[in-house]
Structure formats: structure tokens, C-alpha cells
Tab-separated table of C-alpha atoms and ligand atoms in Angstrom:
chain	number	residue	atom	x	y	z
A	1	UNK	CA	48.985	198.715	7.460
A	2	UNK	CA	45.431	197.378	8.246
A	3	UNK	CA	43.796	195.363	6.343
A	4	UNK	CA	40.839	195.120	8.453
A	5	UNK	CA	40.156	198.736	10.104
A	6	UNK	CA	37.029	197.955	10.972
A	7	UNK	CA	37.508	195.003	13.359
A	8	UNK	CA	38.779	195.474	16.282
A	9	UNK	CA	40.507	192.816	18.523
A	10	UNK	CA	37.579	190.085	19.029
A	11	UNK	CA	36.783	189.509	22.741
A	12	UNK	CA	34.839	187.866	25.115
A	13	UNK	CA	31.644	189.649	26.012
A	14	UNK	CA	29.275	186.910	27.284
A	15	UNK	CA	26.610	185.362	26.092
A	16	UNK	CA	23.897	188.524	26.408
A	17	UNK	CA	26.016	190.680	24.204
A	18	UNK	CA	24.560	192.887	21.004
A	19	UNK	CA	28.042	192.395	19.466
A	20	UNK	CA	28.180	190.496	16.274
A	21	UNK	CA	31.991	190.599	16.469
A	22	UNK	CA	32.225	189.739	19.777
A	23	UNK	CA	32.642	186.252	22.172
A	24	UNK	CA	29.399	184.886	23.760
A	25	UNK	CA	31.250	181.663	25.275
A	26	UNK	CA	34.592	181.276	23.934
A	27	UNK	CA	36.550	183.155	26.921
A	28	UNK	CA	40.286	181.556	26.091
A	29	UNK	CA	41.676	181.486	29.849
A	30	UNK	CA	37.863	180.217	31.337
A	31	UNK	CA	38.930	176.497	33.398
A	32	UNK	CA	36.848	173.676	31.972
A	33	UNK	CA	37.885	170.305	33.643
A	34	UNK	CA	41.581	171.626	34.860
A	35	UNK	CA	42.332	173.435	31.649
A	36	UNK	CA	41.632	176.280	29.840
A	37	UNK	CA	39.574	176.687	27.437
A	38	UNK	CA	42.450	177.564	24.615
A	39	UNK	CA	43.960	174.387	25.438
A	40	UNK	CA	40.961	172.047	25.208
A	41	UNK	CA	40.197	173.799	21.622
A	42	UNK	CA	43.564	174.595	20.194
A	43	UNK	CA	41.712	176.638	17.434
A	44	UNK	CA	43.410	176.875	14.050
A	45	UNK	CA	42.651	179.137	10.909
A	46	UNK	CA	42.653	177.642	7.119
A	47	UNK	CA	44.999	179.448	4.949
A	48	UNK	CA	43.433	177.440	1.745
A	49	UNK	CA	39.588	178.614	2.203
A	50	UNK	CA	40.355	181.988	4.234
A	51	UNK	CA	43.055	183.167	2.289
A	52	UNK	CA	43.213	181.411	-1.143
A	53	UNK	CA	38.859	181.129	-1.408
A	54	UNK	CA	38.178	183.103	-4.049
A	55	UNK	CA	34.209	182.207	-4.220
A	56	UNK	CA	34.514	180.588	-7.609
A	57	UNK	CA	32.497	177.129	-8.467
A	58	UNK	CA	31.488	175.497	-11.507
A	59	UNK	CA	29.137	177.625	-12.301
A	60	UNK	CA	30.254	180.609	-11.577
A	61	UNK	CA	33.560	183.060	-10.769
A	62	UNK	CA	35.136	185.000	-7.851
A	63	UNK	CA	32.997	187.135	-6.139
A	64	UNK	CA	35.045	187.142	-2.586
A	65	UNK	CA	36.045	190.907	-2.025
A	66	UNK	CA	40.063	190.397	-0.623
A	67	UNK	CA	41.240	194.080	-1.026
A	68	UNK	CA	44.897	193.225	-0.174
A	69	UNK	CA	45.279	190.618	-2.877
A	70	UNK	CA	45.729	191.348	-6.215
A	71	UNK	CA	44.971	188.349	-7.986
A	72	UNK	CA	48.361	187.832	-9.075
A	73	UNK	CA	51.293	184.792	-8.513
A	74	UNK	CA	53.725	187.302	-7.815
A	75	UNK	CA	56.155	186.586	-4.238
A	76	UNK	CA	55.198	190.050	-3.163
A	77	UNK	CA	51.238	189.825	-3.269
A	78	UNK	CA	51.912	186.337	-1.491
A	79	UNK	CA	53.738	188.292	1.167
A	80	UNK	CA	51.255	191.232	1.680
A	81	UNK	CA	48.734	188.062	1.893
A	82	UNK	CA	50.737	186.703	4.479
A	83	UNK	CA	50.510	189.858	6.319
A	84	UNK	CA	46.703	190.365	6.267
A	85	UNK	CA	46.328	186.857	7.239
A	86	UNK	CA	48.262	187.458	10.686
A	87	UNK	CA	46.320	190.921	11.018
A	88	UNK	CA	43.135	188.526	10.890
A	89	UNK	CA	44.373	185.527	13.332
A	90	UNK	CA	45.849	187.880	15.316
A	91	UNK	CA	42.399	190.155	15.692
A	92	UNK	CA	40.791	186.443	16.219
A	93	UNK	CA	42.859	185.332	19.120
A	94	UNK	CA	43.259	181.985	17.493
A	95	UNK	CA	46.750	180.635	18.667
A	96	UNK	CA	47.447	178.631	15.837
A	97	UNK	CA	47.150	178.178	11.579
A	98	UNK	CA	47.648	175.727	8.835
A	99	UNK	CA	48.709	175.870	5.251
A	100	UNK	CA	49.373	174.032	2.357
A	101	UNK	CA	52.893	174.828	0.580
A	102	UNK	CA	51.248	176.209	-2.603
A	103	UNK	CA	48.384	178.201	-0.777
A	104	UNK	CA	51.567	180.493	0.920
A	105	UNK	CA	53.562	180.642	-2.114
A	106	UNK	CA	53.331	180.729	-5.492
A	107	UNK	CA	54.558	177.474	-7.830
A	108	UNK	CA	57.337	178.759	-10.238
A	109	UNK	CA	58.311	176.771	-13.846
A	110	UNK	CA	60.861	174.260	-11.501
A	111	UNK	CA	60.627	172.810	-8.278
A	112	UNK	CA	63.824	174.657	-7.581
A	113	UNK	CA	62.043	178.139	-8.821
A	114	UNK	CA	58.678	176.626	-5.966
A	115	UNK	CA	61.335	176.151	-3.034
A	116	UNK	CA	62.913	179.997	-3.918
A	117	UNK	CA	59.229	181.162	-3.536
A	118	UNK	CA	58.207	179.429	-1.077
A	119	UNK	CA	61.618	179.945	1.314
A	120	UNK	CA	60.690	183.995	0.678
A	121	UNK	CA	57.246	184.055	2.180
A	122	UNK	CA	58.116	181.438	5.193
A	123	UNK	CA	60.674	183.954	6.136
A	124	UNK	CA	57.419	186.719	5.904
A	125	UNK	CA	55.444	183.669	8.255
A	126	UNK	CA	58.241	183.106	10.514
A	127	UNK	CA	58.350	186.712	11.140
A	128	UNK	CA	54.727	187.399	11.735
A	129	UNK	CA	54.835	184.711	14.025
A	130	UNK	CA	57.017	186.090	16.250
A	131	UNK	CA	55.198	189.445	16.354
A	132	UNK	CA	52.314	187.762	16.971
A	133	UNK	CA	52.516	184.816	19.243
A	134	UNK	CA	50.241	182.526	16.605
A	135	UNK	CA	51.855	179.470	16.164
A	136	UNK	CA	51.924	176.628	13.187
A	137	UNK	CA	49.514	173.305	14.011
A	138	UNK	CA	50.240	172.129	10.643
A	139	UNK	CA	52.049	172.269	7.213
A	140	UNK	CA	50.704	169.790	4.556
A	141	UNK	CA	51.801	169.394	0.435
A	142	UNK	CA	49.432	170.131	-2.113
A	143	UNK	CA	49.762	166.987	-4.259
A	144	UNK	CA	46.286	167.416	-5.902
A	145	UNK	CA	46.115	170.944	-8.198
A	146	UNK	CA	48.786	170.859	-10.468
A	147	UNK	CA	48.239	168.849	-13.819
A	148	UNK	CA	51.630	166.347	-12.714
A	149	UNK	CA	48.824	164.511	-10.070
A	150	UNK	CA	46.048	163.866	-12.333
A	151	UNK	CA	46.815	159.950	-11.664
A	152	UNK	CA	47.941	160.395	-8.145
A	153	UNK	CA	50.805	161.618	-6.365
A	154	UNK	CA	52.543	158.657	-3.951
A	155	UNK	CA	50.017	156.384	-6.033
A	156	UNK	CA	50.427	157.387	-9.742
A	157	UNK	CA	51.513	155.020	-12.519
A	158	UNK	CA	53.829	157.374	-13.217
A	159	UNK	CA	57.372	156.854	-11.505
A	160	UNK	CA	59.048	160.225	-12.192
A	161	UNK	CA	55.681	162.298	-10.558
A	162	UNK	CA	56.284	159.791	-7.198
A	163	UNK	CA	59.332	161.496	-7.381
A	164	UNK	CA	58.290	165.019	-7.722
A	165	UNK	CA	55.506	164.445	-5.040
A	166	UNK	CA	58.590	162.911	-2.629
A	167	UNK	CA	60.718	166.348	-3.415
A	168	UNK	CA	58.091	168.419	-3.070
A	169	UNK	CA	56.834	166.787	0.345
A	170	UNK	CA	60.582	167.197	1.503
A	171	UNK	CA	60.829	170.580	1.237
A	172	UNK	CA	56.897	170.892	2.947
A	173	UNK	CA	58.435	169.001	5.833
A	174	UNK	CA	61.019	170.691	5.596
A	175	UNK	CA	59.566	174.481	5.766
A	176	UNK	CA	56.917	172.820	8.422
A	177	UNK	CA	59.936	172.162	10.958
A	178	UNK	CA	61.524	175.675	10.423
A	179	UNK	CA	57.972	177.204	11.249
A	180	UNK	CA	58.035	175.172	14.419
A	181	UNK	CA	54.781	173.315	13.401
A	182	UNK	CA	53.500	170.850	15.493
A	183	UNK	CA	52.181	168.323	12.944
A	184	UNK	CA	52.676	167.442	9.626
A	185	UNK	CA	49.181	166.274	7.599
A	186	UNK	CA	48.658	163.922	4.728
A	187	UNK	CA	45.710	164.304	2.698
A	188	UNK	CA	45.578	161.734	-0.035
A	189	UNK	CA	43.135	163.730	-2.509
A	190	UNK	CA	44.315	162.483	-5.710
A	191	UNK	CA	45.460	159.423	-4.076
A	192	UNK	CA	42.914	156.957	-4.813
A	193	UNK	CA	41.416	156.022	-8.453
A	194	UNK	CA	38.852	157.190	-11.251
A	195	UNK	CA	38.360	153.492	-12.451
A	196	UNK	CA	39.521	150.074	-11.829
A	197	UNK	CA	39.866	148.825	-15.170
A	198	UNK	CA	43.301	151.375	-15.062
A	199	UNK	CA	44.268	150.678	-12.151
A	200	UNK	CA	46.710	148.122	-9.938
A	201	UNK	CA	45.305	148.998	-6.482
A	202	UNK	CA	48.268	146.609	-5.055
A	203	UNK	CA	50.991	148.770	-6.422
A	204	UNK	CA	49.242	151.933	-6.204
A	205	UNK	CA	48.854	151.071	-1.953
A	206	UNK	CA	51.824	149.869	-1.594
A	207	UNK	CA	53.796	152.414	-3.102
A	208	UNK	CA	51.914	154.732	-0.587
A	209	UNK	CA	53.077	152.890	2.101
A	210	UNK	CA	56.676	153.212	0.685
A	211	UNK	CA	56.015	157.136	0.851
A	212	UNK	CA	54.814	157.127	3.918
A	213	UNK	CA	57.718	155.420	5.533
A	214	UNK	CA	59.980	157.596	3.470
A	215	UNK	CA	58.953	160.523	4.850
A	216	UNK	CA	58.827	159.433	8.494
A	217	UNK	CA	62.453	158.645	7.887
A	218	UNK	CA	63.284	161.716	6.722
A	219	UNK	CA	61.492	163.822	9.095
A	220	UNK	CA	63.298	161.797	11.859
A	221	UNK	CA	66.674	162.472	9.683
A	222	UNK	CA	66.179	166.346	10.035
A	223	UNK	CA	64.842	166.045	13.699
A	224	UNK	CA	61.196	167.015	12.969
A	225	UNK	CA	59.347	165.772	16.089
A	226	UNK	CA	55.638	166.801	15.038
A	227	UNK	CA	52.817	164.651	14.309
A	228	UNK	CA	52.422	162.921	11.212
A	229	UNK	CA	49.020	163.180	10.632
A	230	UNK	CA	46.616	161.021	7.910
A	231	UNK	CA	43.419	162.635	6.755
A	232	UNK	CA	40.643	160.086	5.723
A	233	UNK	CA	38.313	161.297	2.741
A	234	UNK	CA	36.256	158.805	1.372
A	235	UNK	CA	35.793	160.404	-2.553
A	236	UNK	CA	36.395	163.936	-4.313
A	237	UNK	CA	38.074	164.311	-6.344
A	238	UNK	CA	38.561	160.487	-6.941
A	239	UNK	CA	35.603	158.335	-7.024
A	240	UNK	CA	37.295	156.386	-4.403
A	241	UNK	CA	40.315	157.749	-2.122
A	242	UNK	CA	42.304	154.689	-0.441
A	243	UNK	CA	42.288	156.738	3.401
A	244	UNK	CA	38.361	156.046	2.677
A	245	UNK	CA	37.490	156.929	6.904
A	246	UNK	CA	38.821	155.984	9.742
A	247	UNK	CA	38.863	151.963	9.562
A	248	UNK	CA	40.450	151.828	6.023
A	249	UNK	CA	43.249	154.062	7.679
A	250	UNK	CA	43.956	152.095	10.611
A	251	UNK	CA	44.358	148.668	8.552
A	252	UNK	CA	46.420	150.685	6.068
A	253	UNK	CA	48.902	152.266	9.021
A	254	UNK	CA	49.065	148.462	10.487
A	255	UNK	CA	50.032	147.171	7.115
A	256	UNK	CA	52.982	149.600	6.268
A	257	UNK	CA	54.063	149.345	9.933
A	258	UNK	CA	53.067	152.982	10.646
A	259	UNK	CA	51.204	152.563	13.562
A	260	UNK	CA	53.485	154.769	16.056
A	261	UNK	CA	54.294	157.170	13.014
A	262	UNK	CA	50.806	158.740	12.145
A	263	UNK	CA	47.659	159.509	13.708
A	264	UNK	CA	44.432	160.804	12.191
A	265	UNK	CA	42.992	164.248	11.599
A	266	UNK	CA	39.431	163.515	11.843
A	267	UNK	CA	37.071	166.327	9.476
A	268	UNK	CA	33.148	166.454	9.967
A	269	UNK	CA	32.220	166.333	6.299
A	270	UNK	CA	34.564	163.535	5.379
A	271	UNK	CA	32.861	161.301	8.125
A	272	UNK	CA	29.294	161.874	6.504
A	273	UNK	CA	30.806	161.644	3.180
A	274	UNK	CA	31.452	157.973	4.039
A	275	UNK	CA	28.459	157.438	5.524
A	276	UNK	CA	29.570	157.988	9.255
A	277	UNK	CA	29.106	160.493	11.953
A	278	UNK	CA	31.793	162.824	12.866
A	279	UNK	CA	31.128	161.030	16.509
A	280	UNK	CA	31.777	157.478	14.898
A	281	UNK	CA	35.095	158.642	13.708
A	282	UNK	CA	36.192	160.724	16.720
A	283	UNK	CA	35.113	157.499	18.588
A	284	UNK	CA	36.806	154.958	16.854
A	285	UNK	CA	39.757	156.922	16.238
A	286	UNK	CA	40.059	157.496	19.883
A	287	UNK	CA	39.614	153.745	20.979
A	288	UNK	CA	42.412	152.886	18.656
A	289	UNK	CA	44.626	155.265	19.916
A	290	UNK	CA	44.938	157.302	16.672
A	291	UNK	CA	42.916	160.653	17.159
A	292	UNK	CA	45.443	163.272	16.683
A	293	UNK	CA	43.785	166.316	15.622
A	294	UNK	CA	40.415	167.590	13.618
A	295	UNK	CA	39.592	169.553	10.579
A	296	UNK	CA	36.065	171.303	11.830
A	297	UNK	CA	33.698	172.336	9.562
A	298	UNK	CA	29.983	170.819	8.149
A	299	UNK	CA	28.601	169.220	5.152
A	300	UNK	CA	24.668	170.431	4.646
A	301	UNK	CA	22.010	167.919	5.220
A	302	UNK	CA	20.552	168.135	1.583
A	303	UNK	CA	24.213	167.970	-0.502
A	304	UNK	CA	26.015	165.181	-1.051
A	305	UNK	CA	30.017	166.391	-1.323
A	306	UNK	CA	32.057	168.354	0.850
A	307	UNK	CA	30.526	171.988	1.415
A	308	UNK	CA	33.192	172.835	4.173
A	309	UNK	CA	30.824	174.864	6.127
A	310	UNK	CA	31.635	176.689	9.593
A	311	UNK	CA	29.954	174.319	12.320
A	312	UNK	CA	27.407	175.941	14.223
A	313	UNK	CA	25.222	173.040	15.549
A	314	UNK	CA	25.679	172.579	19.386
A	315	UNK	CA	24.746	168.895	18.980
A	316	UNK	CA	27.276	168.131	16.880
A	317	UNK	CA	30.050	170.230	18.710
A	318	UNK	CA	28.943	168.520	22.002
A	319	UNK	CA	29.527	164.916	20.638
A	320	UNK	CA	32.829	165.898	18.927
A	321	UNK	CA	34.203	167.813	22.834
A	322	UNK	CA	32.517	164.530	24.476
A	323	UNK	CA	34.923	162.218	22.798
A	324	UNK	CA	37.696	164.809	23.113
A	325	UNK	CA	37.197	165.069	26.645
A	326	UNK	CA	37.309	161.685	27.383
A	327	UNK	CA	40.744	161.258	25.459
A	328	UNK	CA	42.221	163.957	27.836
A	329	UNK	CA	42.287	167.087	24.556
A	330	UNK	CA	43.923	166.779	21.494
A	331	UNK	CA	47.401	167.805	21.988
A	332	UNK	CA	49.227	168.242	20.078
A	333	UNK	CA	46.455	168.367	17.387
A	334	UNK	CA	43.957	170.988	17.237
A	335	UNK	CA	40.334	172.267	15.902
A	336	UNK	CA	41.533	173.529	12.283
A	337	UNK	CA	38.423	175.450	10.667
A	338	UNK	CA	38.708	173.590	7.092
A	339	UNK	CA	35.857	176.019	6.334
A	340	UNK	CA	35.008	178.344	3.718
A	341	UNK	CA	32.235	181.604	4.095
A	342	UNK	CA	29.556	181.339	1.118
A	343	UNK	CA	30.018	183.003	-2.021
A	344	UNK	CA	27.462	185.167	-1.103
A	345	UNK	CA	29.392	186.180	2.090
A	346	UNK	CA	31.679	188.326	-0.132
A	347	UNK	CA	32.895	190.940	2.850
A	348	UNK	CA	36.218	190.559	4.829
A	349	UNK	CA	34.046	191.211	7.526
A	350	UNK	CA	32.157	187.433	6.819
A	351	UNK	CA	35.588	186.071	7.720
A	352	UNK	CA	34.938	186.830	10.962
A	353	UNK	CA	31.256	185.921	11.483
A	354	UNK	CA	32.151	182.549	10.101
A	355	UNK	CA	35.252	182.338	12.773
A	356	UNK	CA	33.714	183.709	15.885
A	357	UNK	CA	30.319	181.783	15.438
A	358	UNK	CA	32.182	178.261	14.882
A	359	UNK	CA	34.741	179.142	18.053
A	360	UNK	CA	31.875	179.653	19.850
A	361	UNK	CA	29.756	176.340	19.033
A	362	UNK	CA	32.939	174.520	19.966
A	363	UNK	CA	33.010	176.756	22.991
A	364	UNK	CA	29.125	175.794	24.248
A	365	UNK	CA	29.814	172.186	23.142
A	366	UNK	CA	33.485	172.331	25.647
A	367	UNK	CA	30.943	173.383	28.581
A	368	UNK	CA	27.665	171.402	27.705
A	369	UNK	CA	30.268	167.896	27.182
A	370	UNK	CA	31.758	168.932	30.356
A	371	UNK	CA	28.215	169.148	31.902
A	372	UNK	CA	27.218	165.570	30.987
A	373	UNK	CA	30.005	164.704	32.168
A	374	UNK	CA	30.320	166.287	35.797
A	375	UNK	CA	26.328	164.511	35.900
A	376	UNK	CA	27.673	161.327	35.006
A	377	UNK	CA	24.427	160.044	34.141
A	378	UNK	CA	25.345	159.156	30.806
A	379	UNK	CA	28.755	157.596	31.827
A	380	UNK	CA	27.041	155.259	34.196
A	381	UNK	CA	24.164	153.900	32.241
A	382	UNK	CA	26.690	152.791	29.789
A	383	UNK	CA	28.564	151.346	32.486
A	384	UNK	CA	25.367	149.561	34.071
A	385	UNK	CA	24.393	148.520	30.757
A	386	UNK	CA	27.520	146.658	30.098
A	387	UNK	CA	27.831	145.241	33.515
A	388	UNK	CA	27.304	141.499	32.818
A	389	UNK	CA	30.954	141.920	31.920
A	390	UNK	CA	32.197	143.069	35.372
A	391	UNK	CA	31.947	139.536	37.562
A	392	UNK	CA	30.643	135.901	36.725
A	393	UNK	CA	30.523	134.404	33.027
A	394	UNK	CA	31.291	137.746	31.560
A	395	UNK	CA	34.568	138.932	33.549
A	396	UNK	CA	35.506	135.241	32.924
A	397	UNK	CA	34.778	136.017	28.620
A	398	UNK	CA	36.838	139.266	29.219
A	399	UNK	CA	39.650	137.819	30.739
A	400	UNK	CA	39.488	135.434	27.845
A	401	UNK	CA	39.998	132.267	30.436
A	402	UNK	CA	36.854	130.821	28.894
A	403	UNK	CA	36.138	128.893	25.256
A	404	UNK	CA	33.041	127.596	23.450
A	405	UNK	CA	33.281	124.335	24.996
A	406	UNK	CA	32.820	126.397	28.847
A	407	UNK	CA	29.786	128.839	27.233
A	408	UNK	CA	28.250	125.755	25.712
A	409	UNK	CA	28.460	123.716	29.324
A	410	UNK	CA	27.132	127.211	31.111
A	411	UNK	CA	24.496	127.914	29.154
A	412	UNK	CA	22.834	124.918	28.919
A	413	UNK	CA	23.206	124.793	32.587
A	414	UNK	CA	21.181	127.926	32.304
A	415	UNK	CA	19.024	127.005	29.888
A	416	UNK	CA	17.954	130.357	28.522
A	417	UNK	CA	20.091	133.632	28.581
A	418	UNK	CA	19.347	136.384	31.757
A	419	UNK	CA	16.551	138.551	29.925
A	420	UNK	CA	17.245	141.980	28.228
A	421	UNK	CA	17.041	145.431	29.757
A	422	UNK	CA	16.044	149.056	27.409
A	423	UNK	CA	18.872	150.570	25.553
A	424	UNK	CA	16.895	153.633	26.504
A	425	UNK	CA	17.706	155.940	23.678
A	426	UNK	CA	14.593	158.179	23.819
A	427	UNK	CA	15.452	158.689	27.227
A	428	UNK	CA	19.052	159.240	26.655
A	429	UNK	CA	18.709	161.798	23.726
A	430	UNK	CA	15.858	163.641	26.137
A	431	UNK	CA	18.490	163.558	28.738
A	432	UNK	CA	20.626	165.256	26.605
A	433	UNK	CA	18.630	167.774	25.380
A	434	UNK	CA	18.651	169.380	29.487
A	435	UNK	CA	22.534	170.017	28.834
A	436	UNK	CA	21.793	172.295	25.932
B	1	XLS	C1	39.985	168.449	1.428
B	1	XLS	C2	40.794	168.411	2.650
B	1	XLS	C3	42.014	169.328	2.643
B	1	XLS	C4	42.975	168.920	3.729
B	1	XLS	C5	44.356	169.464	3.567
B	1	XLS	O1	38.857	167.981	1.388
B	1	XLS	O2	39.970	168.668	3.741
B	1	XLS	O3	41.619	170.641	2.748
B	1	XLS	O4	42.501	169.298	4.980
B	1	XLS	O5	44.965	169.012	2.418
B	2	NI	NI1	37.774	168.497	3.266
B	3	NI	NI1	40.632	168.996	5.690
């Protein structure tokens, strides 16, 4: 059955196309930098937002027009779900998807009744991933919509929902391994706090640390290899969420000993929703050796919480493919479209606007990044500009064979410091305007 007649299989057409539903720079086998483009961008699709988005918000209900589903819990509408999703990823040519366990399947009355469910449609995923080829970048536990997290999940004051959120990450891990998923996320949405006054932040963090480790054993019990993956989020729903960005993560996962168990999965809005760019995170995440994977979307400029739009900005896709670049891809993470289409982009059809226009961004910002960098302009100003650091006093400071007492007896050999040369960032950001 089709769920989507109208669409035909997406392809590459080049950027002078008339074809809405067509690729003007996403062509999956084109070489950039020794691999292919597919491989550099590892493009996922959101089950959450592009299957589960119904177009409600606070003001207002579903207006998203998703013929195939018909609104109810039952196993079977999950399954026809299941198959209109493939028809859609498959018609997309994006190798991989993602899923919570409760956006798949339905939660019954007892965990036991949630594992039946949710065992019926992964059989309907495994098999639509072997018909189709599209693979699973991540599974991930929704420990934030039912009523049991209001306090938290791995940090709630309650013991007995610490061990509900433990079973029901178990069986997520479990059902991620079976689909052959390549990572496993955590996204701590509840897992933070409302108000301090309530709260033991000591207890709460290290009890999340306990989880953590808990899982990693089990996953390495049941000879899961993926990726564990930790998703910073600096606030929504909690006023504050502990895996605040990128920094609070990394002293977290050196605390709990985690450091060669989890990585991050870096997502655009988060960053500016803690005051960073998506470029600061990628950055830092990459210098400490955690980037793993991203979650690509956009916040708008004027709001101030997490819109989840498609990215479509070449300067911000050609910052996030410089720092991916330079790491050498993201392997086995990927680009996962945490995205949703508008409310007002009701039609299946917007499904695929919203997909094809952010592949494509991340397409132009793969070729401009690798255009900067085949110039190396860029690279060596920042080299030049640090190079007080390559011989004399400064290799000497890097090599850390000098103290205060040798930069006090240099310098006032010296005297006065060697002056000062331009940052240059007019120049730079004019420089990289001719790359786009
Ligand atoms: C919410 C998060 C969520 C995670 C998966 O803001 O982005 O969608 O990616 O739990
Ligand atoms: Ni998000
Ligand atoms: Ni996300």
C-alpha cells in the first residue's frame, strides 16, 4: 500500500532544477574529501516529530493531516505507522532512523503489557528494515511523558520509579540491539529540577551516575556494542536539566567514571538554549574527544525554547561540517533531523520539503567546509596566529619545562611583551562569505 502516491523516489537533480521534491546538492555517492557524501552525513529521520507530531501546542490541537494513522493506541495502527514511516525514509534515501520506545509502540496498563507491544511492532521495524536497507542510528527511552517521571526518572525522589525507569531502559536497550542500532541515546528531560528548595541535587546526580553505569553494564552483559550517547539540554521541561551543554556533561561523565562509556549527541537548539553556538558545542565536544553524533534542527532567532525547526541556514551547516570534518565524520553517530514541519505545514507532502531542504543545507555546508578547507586560508591564520607557541618561550610553556619563577626571569629580561597582531575577524567572516 502507499501511503504517499504522490512522491516519487527523491533524487538528485542538481542545483538548477524546478523540482521541489527533488536534490539540488545532496547526491549520496558524490566524493567529498575521500568519502561519500552519505557517509560524511549519515542522515537520520525522527520518528517522535515525523511520525508521532500531531501539530498540537498549548494553544491549540492537531491539525497535521497523517491519513494512515488513526489516532488510536491500538498495536495495529502502530504497525501500519511503522509501515508508512519506511515508505517515507525509504522514498527519502535516508539510510538511517531513530525512535523512542513509546513513539513505536503503544504503553499498555504494565510494563509487561509495554514490552508485549513494543516486541510486536519491532518485529514490523526489523522487517521493514530488511526490505529496505534503512538502518537504526539510535533507540532512546522515553522517561519524560508518562505521569511516573514528573520528579525525574534516574533522578526522582522516588525509589520504586528509578526502578521502573531502569526496567524500562532495559528493555529499550534491549530492543535497540535486536534492531542492530548503532547507538543508544540518553536524554535527561525530566532529569533535572523545578526548584531547589525540594530538591537534594547530590543524591539526585549521583543516583544518575549509578544509572548510567548500570546500564553500560548491562549493555556490555547482552553484548550491545553501540554508542552510548548523552544529550545535553540546558531547561524544558525542567527549569534546570543537570546535562545543562556540553561542559556540565563532560565533568559529569569524569565524575561517574564514564568517560570511555558515552559520548555526546550535540542538537542546534539545545546549544543556543544555553547560551552557546551549535559551533561552540561541536567544538568543544570534539577537542574533548566526546562528539559522537548530532540531533540537527534550529531554534528561531526571536523565541526563546526549543522550536525544533529543519536547518536551512548555510552558515550554520558550514560551521557544524567544519568541525565534523576536522574530526574525520561522525561515525558511528549521525545527522538525526530532531525536527518538526509547522502546524501550518499540515500535508504529508511538508514532510518532505522539510527533509529534502535540511539534507540539502547539510549537503552545501559538506562542500562549502570542504572548500575552506582545500584553501587553507583559514587553517593557517589560526596556525600563524598561535605561532609564538611553536619555538622559543612558548614551545618551552607547551612542553610545560618552564614555571613562574623562568617567565618572571624572561620577561623582565624583555622588559615588555612582543606587541600584538589583528585577530582579523572582519576579514575572516568576509573571507568566508566567498565560500558561500
Ligand atoms: C528534546 C530532545 C529529544 C531527544 C530524544 O528536546 O531533543 O527529542 O533527542 O529523547
Ligand atoms: Ni530537543
Ligand atoms: Ni534531540
Amino acid at each position: 500500500m502507499a501511503f504517499f502516491p504522490d512522491v516519487p523516489k527523491i533524487a538528485f537533480e542538481g542545483p538548477k532544477t524546478k523540482n521541489r521534491l527533488a536534490y539540488r546538492h545532496y547526491n549520496a555517492s558524490e566524493i567529498v574529501e575521500g568519502k561519500t557524501m552519505q557517509d560524511w552525513l549519515r542522515f537520520s529521520v525522527c520518528y517522535w516529530h515525523t511520525f508521532r507530531g500531531t501539530g498540537s501546542d498549548p494553544f491549540g490541537s492537531a491539525t497535521l493531516q497523517r491519513p494512515w494513522d488513526d489516532g488510536s493506541n491500538s498495536v495495529e495502527n502502530a504497525i501500519k505507522r511503522v509501515h508508512a514511516a519506511f515508505e517515507f525514509i525509504e522514498k527519502l534515501g535516508a539510510p538511517f532512523y531513530c525512535f523512542h520506545d513509546r513513539d513505536v509502540a503503544p504503553e499498555g496498563a504494565t510494563i509487561s503489557e509495554s514490552n508485549k507491544n513494543l516486541d510486536a511492532v519491532v518485529k514490523a521495524l526489523a522487517e521493514e528494515q530488511q526490505r529496505t536497507g534503512v538502518k537504526l542510528l539510535w533507540g532512546t527511552a522515553n522517561l519524560f511523558s508518562n505521569p511516573r517521571y514528573m520528579h525525574g526518572a534516574a533522578t526522582t525522589c522516588n525509589a520504586d520509579v528509578y526502578a521502573f525507569a531502569a526496567a524500562q531502559v532495559k528493555k529499550a536497550i534491549e530492543v535497540t540491539h535486536q534492531l542492530g542500532g548503532v547507538n543508544y541515546v540518553f536524554w535527561g528531560g525530566r532529569e533535572g529540577y523545578m526548584n531547589l528548595y525540594n530538591t537534594n541535587m547530590k543524591r539526585e546526580i549521583d543516583n544518575l551516575g549509578r544509572f548510567i553505569n548500570m546500564a553500560a553494564d548491562y549493555a556490555k552483559s547482552i553484548g550491545f556494542t553501540g554508542q552510548f550517547l548523552f544529550e545535553p539540554k540546558p531547561k524544558e521541561p525542567t527549569k534546570h536539566q543537570y546535562d545543562f551543554d556540553a561542559a556540565a556533561c563532560l565533568n559529569f561523565l569524569r565524575s561517574y567514571g564514564l568517560m570511555d562509556k558515552v559520548k555526546l549527541n550535540i542538537e542546534t537548539n539545545h546549544a543556543t538554549l544555553a547560551g552557546h553556538t551549535m559551533m561552540h558545542e561541536l567544538e568543544y565536544a570534539r577537542i574533548q574527544g566526546v562528539l559522537g553524533s548530532i540531533d540537527a534542527n534550529t531554534g528561531d532567532l526571536m523565541l526563546g525554547w526549543d522550536t525544533d525547526q529543519f536547518p536551512t541556514d548555510i552558515y550554520l551547516t558550514s560551521q557544524v561540517m567544519l568541525v565534523i570534518l576536522a574530526q574525520g565524520g561522525l561515525q558511528p553517530g549521525g545527522t538525526n533531523f530532531d525536527a518538526k514541519v509547522r502546524r501550518e505545514s499540515f500535508e504529508p507532502v511538508d514532510l518532505f520539503h522539510a527533509h529534502i531542504g535540511g539534507m540539502d543545507a547539510f549537503a552545501r555546508g559538506l562542500k562549502i567546509a570542504a572548500a575552506i578547507r582545500a584553501d587553507g586560508v583559514l587553517a593557517k591564520f589560526v596556525k600563524d596566529r598561535y605561532s609564538s607557541f611553536d619555538s622559543g618561550i612558548g614551545a618551552k610553556i607547551e612542553a610545560g619545562s618552564v614555571g613562574f619563577a623562568d617567565l618572571e626571569k624572561y620577561i623582565l629580561e624583555k622588559g615588555e611583551a612582543a606587541p600584538n597582531q589583528s585577530g582579523r575577524q572582519e576579514m575572516l567572516e568576509n573571507l568566508i562569505n566567498d565560500y558561500l
